[in-house]
Amino acid sequence: MNLDRRAFLKIAAGVAGSSLLSPMSAFAHKAGQTLVTKKISSSNVALPVIGMGTWITFNVGNSQRLRDARTEVLREFFHGGGGMIDSSPMYGSAEAVVGYALEKIGEAKTLFSATKVWTSSVSEAQEQIRESHRLWRVKRFDLLQVHNLEGWRDHLKTLFRMKENGELRHVGVTTSHGLRHEELERIMRSEPIDFVQLTYNMVDRDAETRLLGLGQERGIAVIANRPFDGGYLVRRLKTKPLPAWASEFDCHNWPQFLLKFIVSHPAITCAIPATTRVEHMRENMGACVGRLPDAAMRARMVSYLSSL
Ligand SMILES: NC(=O)c1ccc[n+]([C@@H]2O[C@H](COP(=O)([O-])OP(=O)(O)OC[C@H]3O[C@@H](n4cnc5c(N)ncnc54)[C@H](OP(=O)(O)O)[C@@H]3O)[C@@H](O)[C@H]2O)c1
């Protein structure tokens, strides 16, 4: 991997120290910064709390210029200590573009590869998973998720079997926009899944009512998608003043404010913002270092946001 030594040490420090610490911990590294990681309960694997999404942003087709531009976004992600990349066969060329970028960057030791099964047909699922391996250019996914619960009964059987055979590390299901939460809750109660992915951000906190607590109770890692409400939140807040007290949790801009709110929830394992821009990736990865807000500060953040 083309990570420089400083970034590598930072990541190594975080991952190595994780087993000694509580599920949500900040780790010191040699350059004096901290990388915040959380553990996946079922496997004890530590994950940096900021991952990245690829919906729309990495769906750039065959354009060499755009593929190279996204490669630089991904390089910045790893440079900042990033781990989880989330994609799906539903996202057009995104999986192929991720595979292209990964190959250009070289061996990515911190990569946590996450994609999805997105079909209602069992036989098609097998072929889709094979194709995803080919496009990403990985031998084994860290996480395969049933996209939007589509055909979950059949697909979970396939995914659990793959996990048992050592062909997959973690199994999950996804939803978004607050859809099908009741069904998701039933799955969380009845199936031995490692992960759920759902929408959770400062203006969509529906998951707090039941699902996040259930995730903690059942030891299911939770990925927060749409952390910026699809970009709307950052656009809306751009012209508003960032409160001076944001520095109390090492927050320097609005994207970090929004991301630190999400990942400071004890049930959330990581957030996966998507971006097309290197400078935005740098800002987003800044939410992976330093202190996180505590419960009192989180309440203050909510009240400040609603006052704007
Ligand atoms: N059902 C599912 O499984 C499901 C559903 C929805 C989403 N997801 C996953 O979750 C990921 C994230 O959700 P999302 O893509 O819908 O939305 P999002 O991450 O909430 O927002 C993405 C938008 O935010 C902007 N942005 C990112 N960083 C920024 C920054 N630092 N400053 C200003 N603008 C910034 C991006 O524009 P720029 O390009 O200009 O930075 C982009 O337009 C998806 O990509 C996907 O992987 C999964």
Coordinates of C-alpha atoms and ligand atoms in Angstrom, one line a residue:
M1 CA 0.0 0.0 0.0
N2 CA 1.2 3.5 -0.7
L3 CA 0.4 4.8 2.8
D4 CA 3.2 6.9 4.1
R5 CA 4.9 5.7 7.3
R6 CA 3.2 8.3 9.5
A7 CA -0.3 7.3 8.4
F8 CA 0.6 3.6 8.7
L9 CA 1.8 4.0 12.3
K10 CA -1.3 5.9 13.1
I11 CA -3.5 3.1 11.9
A12 CA -1.3 0.4 13.4
A13 CA -1.4 2.1 16.8
G14 CA -5.2 2.2 16.7
V15 CA -5.8 -1.3 15.6
A16 CA -3.2 -2.9 17.9
G17 CA -4.3 -1.0 21.0
S18 CA -8.0 -1.8 20.5
S19 CA -8.3 -5.1 22.3
L20 CA -7.1 -3.5 25.5
L21 CA -9.7 -0.7 25.5
S22 CA -13.4 -0.1 25.7
P23 CA -15.5 -0.4 22.5
M24 CA -15.1 3.3 21.8
S25 CA -11.6 4.5 22.3
A26 CA -9.2 7.0 20.9
F27 CA -5.7 5.7 20.4
A28 CA -2.5 7.7 20.6
H29 CA 0.0 7.4 17.7
K30 CA 3.6 8.4 17.3
A31 CA 2.9 11.8 15.7
G32 CA 0.7 12.7 18.7
Q33 CA -2.6 12.5 16.9
T34 CA -5.3 10.0 17.7
L35 CA -7.3 7.7 15.5
V36 CA -10.7 6.8 16.8
T37 CA -11.8 3.2 16.2
K38 CA -14.6 1.0 17.5
K39 CA -14.7 -2.8 17.7
I40 CA -17.1 -5.0 15.8
S41 CA -18.6 -7.1 18.7
S42 CA -18.8 -10.4 16.8
S43 CA -15.2 -10.5 15.6
N44 CA -13.3 -8.0 17.8
V45 CA -12.0 -6.3 14.7
A46 CA -11.4 -2.6 15.3
L47 CA -12.7 -0.2 12.6
P48 CA -11.9 3.5 12.1
V49 CA -15.1 5.3 12.8
I50 CA -15.1 7.1 9.5
G51 CA -15.5 4.9 6.4
M52 CA -16.7 6.0 2.9
G53 CA -19.7 5.5 0.7
T54 CA -19.6 5.2 -3.1
W55 CA -23.2 5.7 -4.2
I56 CA -23.3 8.3 -7.1
T57 CA -19.8 9.6 -6.2
F58 CA -17.9 6.6 -7.7
N59 CA -20.3 5.9 -10.5
V60 CA -18.2 7.6 -13.1
G61 CA -18.2 4.9 -15.8
N62 CA -15.1 4.5 -18.0
S63 CA -13.8 8.1 -18.0
Q64 CA -10.1 7.8 -17.3
R65 CA -10.0 11.4 -15.9
L66 CA -12.8 10.7 -13.4
R67 CA -11.5 7.3 -12.5
D68 CA -8.1 8.9 -11.7
A69 CA -9.8 11.7 -9.8
R70 CA -11.6 9.2 -7.6
T71 CA -8.4 7.3 -7.1
E72 CA -7.0 10.4 -5.4
V73 CA -10.1 10.6 -3.2
L74 CA -9.5 7.0 -2.1
R75 CA -5.7 7.7 -1.6
E76 CA -6.7 10.5 0.7
F77 CA -9.1 8.2 2.6
F78 CA -6.3 5.7 3.4
H79 CA -3.9 8.5 4.1
G80 CA -6.4 9.7 6.8
G81 CA -6.6 6.2 8.3
G82 CA -9.8 5.1 6.5
G83 CA -11.0 1.5 6.6
M84 CA -14.5 0.7 5.4
I85 CA -15.5 1.3 1.8
D86 CA -19.2 0.6 1.2
S87 CA -20.5 -0.1 -2.3
S88 CA -23.2 -2.2 -4.1
P89 CA -24.0 -3.7 -7.5
M90 CA -26.8 -1.2 -7.5
Y91 CA -24.3 1.7 -7.8
G92 CA -23.6 1.4 -11.5
S93 CA -19.8 1.4 -12.2
A94 CA -18.9 2.2 -8.5
E95 CA -17.6 -1.2 -7.7
A96 CA -15.4 -1.3 -10.9
V97 CA -14.1 2.2 -10.1
V98 CA -13.2 1.1 -6.5
G99 CA -11.4 -1.9 -7.9
Y100 CA -9.5 0.3 -10.4
A101 CA -8.5 2.7 -7.6
L102 CA -7.5 0.0 -5.2
E103 CA -5.2 -1.5 -7.8
K104 CA -3.6 1.8 -8.6
I105 CA -3.0 2.6 -5.0
G106 CA -1.5 -0.8 -4.3
E107 CA -2.0 -3.1 -1.3
A108 CA -4.4 -1.4 1.1
K109 CA -3.7 -3.0 4.4
T110 CA -6.4 -1.2 6.3
L111 CA -9.1 -1.8 3.7
F112 CA -12.4 -3.2 5.1
S113 CA -14.3 -4.1 1.9
A114 CA -18.1 -3.9 2.1
T115 CA -20.5 -4.5 -0.7
K116 CA -24.0 -5.9 -1.1
V117 CA -26.2 -8.4 -2.7
W118 CA -28.9 -6.6 -4.7
T119 CA -31.3 -9.0 -6.4
S120 CA -34.5 -10.9 -5.5
S121 CA -33.2 -14.1 -7.2
V122 CA -31.1 -16.7 -5.3
S123 CA -29.3 -18.0 -8.4
E124 CA -28.5 -14.4 -9.6
A125 CA -27.0 -13.6 -6.1
Q126 CA -24.2 -16.2 -6.6
E127 CA -23.3 -14.7 -9.9
Q128 CA -23.5 -11.2 -8.5
I129 CA -21.2 -12.0 -5.6
R130 CA -18.7 -13.5 -8.1
E131 CA -18.8 -10.4 -10.2
S132 CA -18.3 -8.1 -7.2
H133 CA -15.2 -10.0 -6.3
R134 CA -13.9 -9.6 -9.8
L135 CA -14.8 -5.9 -10.0
W136 CA -13.2 -5.0 -6.6
R137 CA -10.3 -7.3 -7.3
V138 CA -10.5 -8.8 -3.8
K139 CA -10.4 -12.5 -2.9
R140 CA -12.7 -12.2 0.1
F141 CA -15.1 -9.5 1.3
D142 CA -14.9 -8.2 4.9
L143 CA -18.7 -7.7 4.7
L144 CA -21.5 -8.6 2.4
Q145 CA -24.9 -7.1 3.1
V146 CA -28.4 -7.7 1.8
H147 CA -29.2 -4.5 0.1
N148 CA -32.5 -2.9 1.3
L149 CA -33.5 -6.3 2.8
E150 CA -34.3 -7.5 -0.8
G151 CA -34.8 -11.3 -0.6
W152 CA -33.1 -11.4 2.8
R153 CA -34.3 -14.8 3.9
D154 CA -32.6 -16.6 1.0
H155 CA -29.5 -14.3 0.8
L156 CA -28.7 -14.6 4.5
K157 CA -28.6 -18.4 4.1
T158 CA -26.0 -18.0 1.3
L159 CA -24.0 -15.4 3.2
F160 CA -23.9 -17.4 6.5
R161 CA -22.8 -20.4 4.5
M162 CA -20.0 -18.4 2.9
K163 CA -18.9 -17.1 6.3
E164 CA -18.9 -20.7 7.7
N165 CA -16.7 -21.8 4.8
G166 CA -14.3 -18.9 5.4
E167 CA -15.2 -17.1 2.2
L168 CA -16.6 -14.0 4.0
R169 CA -15.8 -12.3 7.2
H170 CA -19.1 -10.6 8.2
V171 CA -22.7 -10.7 7.3
G172 CA -25.1 -7.7 7.3
V173 CA -28.4 -6.2 6.0
T174 CA -29.1 -2.6 5.0
T175 CA -31.9 -0.1 4.8
S176 CA -32.0 3.6 4.4
H177 CA -34.2 6.7 4.7
G178 CA -36.0 5.1 7.7
L179 CA -37.6 2.5 5.5
R180 CA -38.7 -1.0 6.8
H181 CA -37.4 -0.4 10.3
E182 CA -39.9 -2.9 11.8
E183 CA -38.7 -5.7 9.5
L184 CA -35.1 -4.7 10.2
E185 CA -35.9 -5.0 13.9
R186 CA -37.3 -8.5 13.4
I187 CA -34.1 -9.5 11.6
M188 CA -31.9 -8.1 14.3
R189 CA -33.8 -10.1 16.9
S190 CA -33.8 -13.4 15.0
E191 CA -30.7 -13.6 12.8
P192 CA -27.1 -13.9 13.9
I193 CA -25.9 -11.0 11.7
D194 CA -22.7 -9.1 12.4
F195 CA -23.8 -5.7 10.9
V196 CA -26.8 -3.5 10.1
Q197 CA -26.6 -0.4 8.0
L198 CA -29.3 2.3 8.3
T199 CA -29.7 6.0 8.0
Y200 CA -28.7 8.0 11.0
N201 CA -27.8 11.7 11.0
M202 CA -28.5 14.9 12.9
V203 CA -31.9 15.4 11.2
D204 CA -32.9 11.7 10.9
R205 CA -32.6 10.1 14.3
D206 CA -35.5 7.7 14.0
A207 CA -33.1 4.8 14.6
E208 CA -32.5 6.0 18.2
T209 CA -36.0 4.9 19.2
R210 CA -35.3 1.2 19.1
L211 CA -32.7 0.0 16.6
L212 CA -29.6 1.5 18.1
G213 CA -30.3 0.2 21.5
L214 CA -31.1 -3.2 20.0
G215 CA -27.8 -3.2 18.1
Q216 CA -25.9 -2.8 21.4
E217 CA -28.0 -5.4 23.2
R218 CA -27.5 -8.0 20.4
G219 CA -23.8 -7.1 19.7
I220 CA -24.6 -6.0 16.1
A221 CA -22.3 -3.4 14.6
V222 CA -24.1 -0.4 13.1
I223 CA -23.1 1.5 10.0
A224 CA -24.7 5.0 9.6
N225 CA -25.4 5.8 5.9
R226 CA -26.4 9.3 4.5
P227 CA -24.5 11.1 7.3
F228 CA -25.0 14.4 5.5
D229 CA -28.6 13.6 4.5
G230 CA -27.3 13.2 0.9
G231 CA -25.3 16.5 1.1
Y232 CA -28.3 18.6 2.0
L233 CA -27.0 19.2 5.6
V234 CA -23.6 20.4 4.7
R235 CA -25.0 22.7 2.0
R236 CA -27.5 24.2 4.4
L237 CA -24.9 24.8 7.2
K238 CA -22.1 26.1 5.0
T239 CA -23.1 29.8 5.7
K240 CA -23.9 29.3 9.4
P241 CA -21.4 29.9 12.2
L242 CA -19.7 26.9 13.7
P243 CA -20.0 27.4 17.5
A244 CA -16.7 28.1 19.2
W245 CA -17.3 25.2 21.7
A246 CA -17.0 22.7 18.8
S247 CA -13.2 23.0 19.5
E248 CA -13.9 21.2 22.8
F249 CA -14.3 18.0 20.8
D250 CA -11.6 18.8 18.2
C251 CA -14.1 19.8 15.5
H252 CA -13.0 22.3 13.0
N253 CA -15.8 22.4 10.4
W254 CA -19.4 21.5 9.8
P255 CA -18.8 18.1 8.2
Q256 CA -16.8 17.1 11.3
F257 CA -19.6 18.4 13.5
L258 CA -22.1 16.2 11.7
L259 CA -19.9 13.2 11.6
K260 CA -18.7 13.4 15.2
F261 CA -22.3 13.6 16.4
I262 CA -23.1 10.3 14.6
V263 CA -20.1 8.3 15.6
S264 CA -20.2 9.5 19.2
H265 CA -23.4 7.5 19.7
P266 CA -22.3 4.4 21.6
A267 CA -24.2 2.1 19.3
I268 CA -22.7 3.4 16.0
T269 CA -19.6 1.6 14.7
C270 CA -18.9 3.9 11.8
A271 CA -20.3 6.5 9.4
I272 CA -19.8 6.3 5.6
P273 CA -19.9 9.8 4.0
A274 CA -19.5 9.8 0.2
T275 CA -17.5 12.5 -1.7
T276 CA -16.0 13.2 -5.1
R277 CA -13.4 15.6 -3.7
V278 CA -10.1 15.2 -2.1
E279 CA -10.4 18.2 0.2
H280 CA -13.8 17.0 1.4
M281 CA -12.3 13.6 2.2
R282 CA -9.6 15.3 4.2
E283 CA -12.3 17.2 6.2
N284 CA -14.3 14.1 6.7
M285 CA -11.3 12.0 7.9
G286 CA -10.6 14.8 10.4
A287 CA -13.7 13.4 12.3
C288 CA -11.7 10.2 12.9
V289 CA -9.2 12.0 15.2
G290 CA -9.3 13.7 18.5
R291 CA -12.1 13.8 21.1
L292 CA -15.7 12.9 20.5
P293 CA -18.6 14.7 22.2
D294 CA -20.1 13.2 25.3
A295 CA -23.9 12.9 25.9
A296 CA -24.2 16.4 27.3
M297 CA -22.4 17.9 24.4
R298 CA -24.5 15.8 21.9
A299 CA -27.6 17.4 23.4
R300 CA -26.1 20.8 23.0
M301 CA -25.3 20.1 19.4
V302 CA -28.9 19.1 18.7
S303 CA -30.2 22.2 20.4
Y304 CA -27.8 24.5 18.5
L305 CA -28.7 22.9 15.1
S306 CA -32.4 23.4 15.7
S307 CA -31.8 27.1 16.7
L308 CA -30.3 27.8 13.3
Ligands
LIG1 N1 -29.7 1.2 1.3 C1 -28.5 1.4 1.4 O1 -27.7 0.4 1.6 C2 -27.9 2.8 1.3 C3 -28.7 3.9 1.0 C4 -28.1 5.1 1.0 C5 -26.7 5.3 1.1 N2 -25.9 4.2 1.3 C6 -24.5 4.3 1.5 O2 -24.2 5.5 2.3 C7 -23.3 6.3 1.6 C8 -23.5 7.8 2.0 O3 -24.8 8.2 1.7 P1 -25.0 9.3 0.5 O4 -24.0 9.1 -0.5 O5 -26.5 9.1 0.1 O6 -25.0 10.7 1.2 P2 -24.0 11.5 2.2 O7 -22.8 10.9 2.4 O8 -24.9 11.9 3.3 O9 -23.8 12.9 1.3 C9 -23.0 12.9 0.1 C10 -22.9 14.3 -0.4 O10 -22.2 15.1 0.6 C11 -21.2 15.9 0.0 N3 -20.0 16.0 0.8 C12 -19.3 15.0 1.4 N4 -18.3 15.4 2.1 C13 -18.4 16.8 2.1 C14 -17.7 17.8 2.8 N5 -16.7 17.6 3.6 N6 -18.1 19.1 2.5 C15 -19.2 19.4 1.7 N7 -19.9 18.4 1.1 C16 -19.5 17.1 1.3 C17 -20.8 15.2 -1.3 O11 -20.6 16.2 -2.3 P3 -19.0 16.3 -2.9 O12 -18.9 15.2 -3.8 O13 -19.0 17.7 -3.5 O14 -18.1 16.2 -1.7 C18 -22.1 14.4 -1.7 O15 -22.9 15.1 -2.6 C19 -23.6 6.0 0.1 O16 -22.6 6.5 -0.7 C20 -23.7 4.5 0.2 O17 -22.5 3.9 0.2 C21 -26.5 2.9 1.4

